[in-house]
Short mmCIF file of C-alpha atoms in Angstrom, two decimals:
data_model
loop_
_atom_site.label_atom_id
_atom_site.label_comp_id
_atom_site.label_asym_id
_atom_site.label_seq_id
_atom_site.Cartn_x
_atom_site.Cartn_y
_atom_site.Cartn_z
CA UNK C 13 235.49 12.94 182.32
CA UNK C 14 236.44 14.08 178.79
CA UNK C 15 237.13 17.76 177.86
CA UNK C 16 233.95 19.29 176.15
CA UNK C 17 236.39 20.77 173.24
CA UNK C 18 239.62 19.40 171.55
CA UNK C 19 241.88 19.65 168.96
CA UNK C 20 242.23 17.27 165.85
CA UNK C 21 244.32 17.99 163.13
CA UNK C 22 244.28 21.71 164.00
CA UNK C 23 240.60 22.01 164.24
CA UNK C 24 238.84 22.51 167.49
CA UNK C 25 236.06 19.88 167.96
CA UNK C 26 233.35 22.07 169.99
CA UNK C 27 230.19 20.00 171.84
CA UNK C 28 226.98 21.76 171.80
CA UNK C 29 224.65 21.48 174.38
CA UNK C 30 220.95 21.96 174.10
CA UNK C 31 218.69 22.47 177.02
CA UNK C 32 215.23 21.63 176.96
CA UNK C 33 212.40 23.57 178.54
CA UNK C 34 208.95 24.96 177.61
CA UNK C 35 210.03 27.10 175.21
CA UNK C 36 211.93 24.12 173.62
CA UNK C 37 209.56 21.34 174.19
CA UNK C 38 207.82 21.25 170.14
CA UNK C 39 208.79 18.54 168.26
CA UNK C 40 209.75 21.35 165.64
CA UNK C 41 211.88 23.10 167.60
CA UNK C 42 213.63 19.62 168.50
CA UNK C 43 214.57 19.32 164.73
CA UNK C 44 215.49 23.06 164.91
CA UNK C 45 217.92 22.40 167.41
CA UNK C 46 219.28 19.35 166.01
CA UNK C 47 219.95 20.78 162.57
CA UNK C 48 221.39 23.49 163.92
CA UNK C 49 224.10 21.38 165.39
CA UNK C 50 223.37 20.24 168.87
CA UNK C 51 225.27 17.30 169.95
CA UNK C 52 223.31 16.55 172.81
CA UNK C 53 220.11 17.86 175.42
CA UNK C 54 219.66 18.44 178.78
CA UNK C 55 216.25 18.50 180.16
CA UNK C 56 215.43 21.16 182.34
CA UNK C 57 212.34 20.30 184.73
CA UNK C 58 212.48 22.99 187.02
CA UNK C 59 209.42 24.82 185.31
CA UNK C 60 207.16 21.87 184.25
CA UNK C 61 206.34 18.43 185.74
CA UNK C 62 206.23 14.57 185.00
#
């Protein structure tokens, strides 16, 4: 398993983690998070259903 931060050429490389849920389910808010620099989503289906 790889470390979620690390250090390259003196600059700490930070992961950011987006979890998905109804308040984060709008295509809009998708972009939102994406531009705002998430690296990757979780999705969190312990308040909605398949």
């Amino acid at each position: 398993m790889s470390p979620s931060f690390s250090w390259l050429g003196g600059l700490l490389l930070v992961k950011i983690l987006a979890t998905l849920g109804p308040s984060s389910s709008s295509l809009e808010m998708l972009r939102k998070l994406f531009y705002a620099g998430a690296d990757g989503f979780r999705i969190n289906m312990s308040h909605a259903s398949i």
